[in-house]
Steps between C-alpha positions, in 0.01 A plus 500: 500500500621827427598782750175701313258208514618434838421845653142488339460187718619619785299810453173376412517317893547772708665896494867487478735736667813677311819634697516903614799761469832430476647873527328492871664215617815615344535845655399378877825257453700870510734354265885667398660578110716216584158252524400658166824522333621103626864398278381621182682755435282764334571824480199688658390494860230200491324612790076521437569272216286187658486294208900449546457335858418174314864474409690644795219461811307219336463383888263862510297397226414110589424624864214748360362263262505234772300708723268572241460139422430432870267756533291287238606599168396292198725741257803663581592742273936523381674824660562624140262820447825692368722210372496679174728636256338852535462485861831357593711784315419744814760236664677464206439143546354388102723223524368333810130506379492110380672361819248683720223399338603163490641471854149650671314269286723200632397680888158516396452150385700319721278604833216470280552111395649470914159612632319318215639150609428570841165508501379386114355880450596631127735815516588672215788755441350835312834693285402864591566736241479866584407777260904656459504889551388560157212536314423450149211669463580844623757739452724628770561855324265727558621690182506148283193253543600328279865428610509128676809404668446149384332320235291205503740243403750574698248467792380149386863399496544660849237245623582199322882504642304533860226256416718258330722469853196501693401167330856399505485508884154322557244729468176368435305807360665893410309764707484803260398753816491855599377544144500880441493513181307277278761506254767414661268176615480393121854530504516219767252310348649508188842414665340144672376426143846505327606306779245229483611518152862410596393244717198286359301557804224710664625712735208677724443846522381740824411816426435780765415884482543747683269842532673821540167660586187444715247479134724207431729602203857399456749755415488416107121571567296176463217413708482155621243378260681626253832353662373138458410535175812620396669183636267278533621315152803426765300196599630586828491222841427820704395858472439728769633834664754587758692799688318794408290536804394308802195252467252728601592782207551186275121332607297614209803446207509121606121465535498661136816258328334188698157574300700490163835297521443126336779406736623466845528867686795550742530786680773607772420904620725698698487459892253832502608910382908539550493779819735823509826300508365297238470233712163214529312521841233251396454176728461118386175496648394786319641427167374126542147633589462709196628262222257258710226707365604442124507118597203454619352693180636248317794764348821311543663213385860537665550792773871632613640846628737751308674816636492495887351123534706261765498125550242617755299672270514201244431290844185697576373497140499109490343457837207760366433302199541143603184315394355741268408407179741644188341710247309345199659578196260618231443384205685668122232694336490534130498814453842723349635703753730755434699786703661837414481695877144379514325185427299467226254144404373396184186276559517136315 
């Protein structure tokens, strides 16, 4: 059975739980450059660059995902949101981006398959892919819109190097999250095809947006109706939405995509509104209780945390939903659906 048809399974049983933040876990370690930076040698100062850690503190890493695991996880998701070309050149580390992504993958799926055989409960390894610090779709010259620092192409290549070591390390699906830009998302979907291409095999998609604004636009300016249908050719295992908010600013955007999304919703919100220091006050219990609510409305197929969320959050969140049935996934219509910032249907 394939990792794809084996998540569906799991799925259509009960509500699965994903992992929460990395970066949170990360900074309360109070880690030095010399953590960061390890033997390598590079040039720049390393320090903030977390993806690195799963070369010289891999013992970091595996202790997070092993606490997320333990708090109940079903996926854990690969340390690797910017273990990418683009990303990586702030640390003037390019040439380090296949080893990470293949070393946190190797983290990722070796606690996975440990807590697997423990108790015969399926856990699967997601490859996160983050959205790089560009965009394709708008310009960052005021005085040029239509100057683009990169091009398409180049982008899809950007993800297939990170995608392709993903797989290489054991990753069972590539999470395409954080999505911005619905753009650069075609980019990464385009990427996975070429590399299914390359290797004769399905390899499963996630895709997750993120809103930069309460009406529920991303910053290239689709809705989330009109999101889906821009991707929804993908085929992808998951779709959902994460950061962007907390779950009660995020409610009625995951009510809407669970009414329209022929496919399993996922959806990990922020641990509440950062505060002053940019900092997240919010509680388990209170995080738990809300995404409780989408539960029980049948909204949610696979529940996690994202900036702010602990083990105890993740902890709190499986507790809450423990025995509730998962959302029913409704069935393709026949109608075409197409997107520019809108939606727009053309009855069969």
């Amino acid at each position: 059975m394939s990792a794809r048809e084996r998540l569906a399974a799991e799925a259509a049983r009960r509500i699965l739980i994903f992992d929460g933040a990395f970066g949170t876990q990360i900074q309360a370690r109070s880690l030095e450059e010399a953590d960061y930076a390890g033997s390598l040698g590079l040039d720049a100062d390393q320090k903030g660059n977390n993806d690195i850690l799963a070369l010289t503190r891999p013992d970091v890493i595996a202790d997070i995902t092993r606490a997320y695991l333990q708090a109940g996880s079903d996926i854990v998701s690969t340390n690797t949101f910017s273990a990418n070309r683009i990303s990586q050149a702030d640390y003037a580390a390019e040439s380090q981006v296949g080893a990470i992504n293949v070393a946190s993958a190797r983290i990722a799926r070796s606690l996975a398959d440990e807590f697997e055989q423990a108790d015969g409960r399926p856990r699967f390894v997601a490859g996160a892919i983050g959205p790089t610090n560009k965009t394709l779709s708008l310009s960052p010259d005021v005085e040029d819109p239509g100057f683009r620092e990169i091009d398409f192409d180049f982008l899809t290549e950007v993800y297939r190097e990170q995608a392709a070591a993903l797989v290489a390390g054991g990753a069972d699906f590539i999470l395409i999250e954080t999505i911005f830009d619905t753009l650069n998302a075609k980019a990464g979907i385009m990427a996975v095809r070429r590399l299914e291409r390359e290797l004769g095999r399905d390899v499963p998609i996630m895709l997750s947006m993120t809103l930069t604004d309460l009406s529920g636009r991303n910053l290239s300016g689709h809705t989330v109706e009109a999101f889906w249908y821009a991707v929804r050719h993908a085929n992808p295992a998951t779709i959902g939405l994460n950061c962007s908010f907390g779950a009660e600013q995020l409610r009625p955007h995951v009510q809407l995509l669970s009414g329209i999304a022929d496919t399993l919703l996922m959806a990990y919100p922020n641990a509440g509104l950062p505060n002053e220091l940019g900092e997240y006050d919010e509680a388990p219990e209170t995080t738990a209780a809300l995404v409780r609510g989408w539960a029980e409305n049948g909204r949610a197929n696979i529940l996690g945390g994202c900036c702010g969320s602990t083990p105890k959050h993740i902890a709190a969140i499986a507790a809450a939903v423990e025995g509730l049935a998962p959302r029913a996934i409704p069935a393709r219509d026949t109608k075409m659906r197409l997107a520019g910032l809108e939606p727009f249907s053309i009855a069969a």
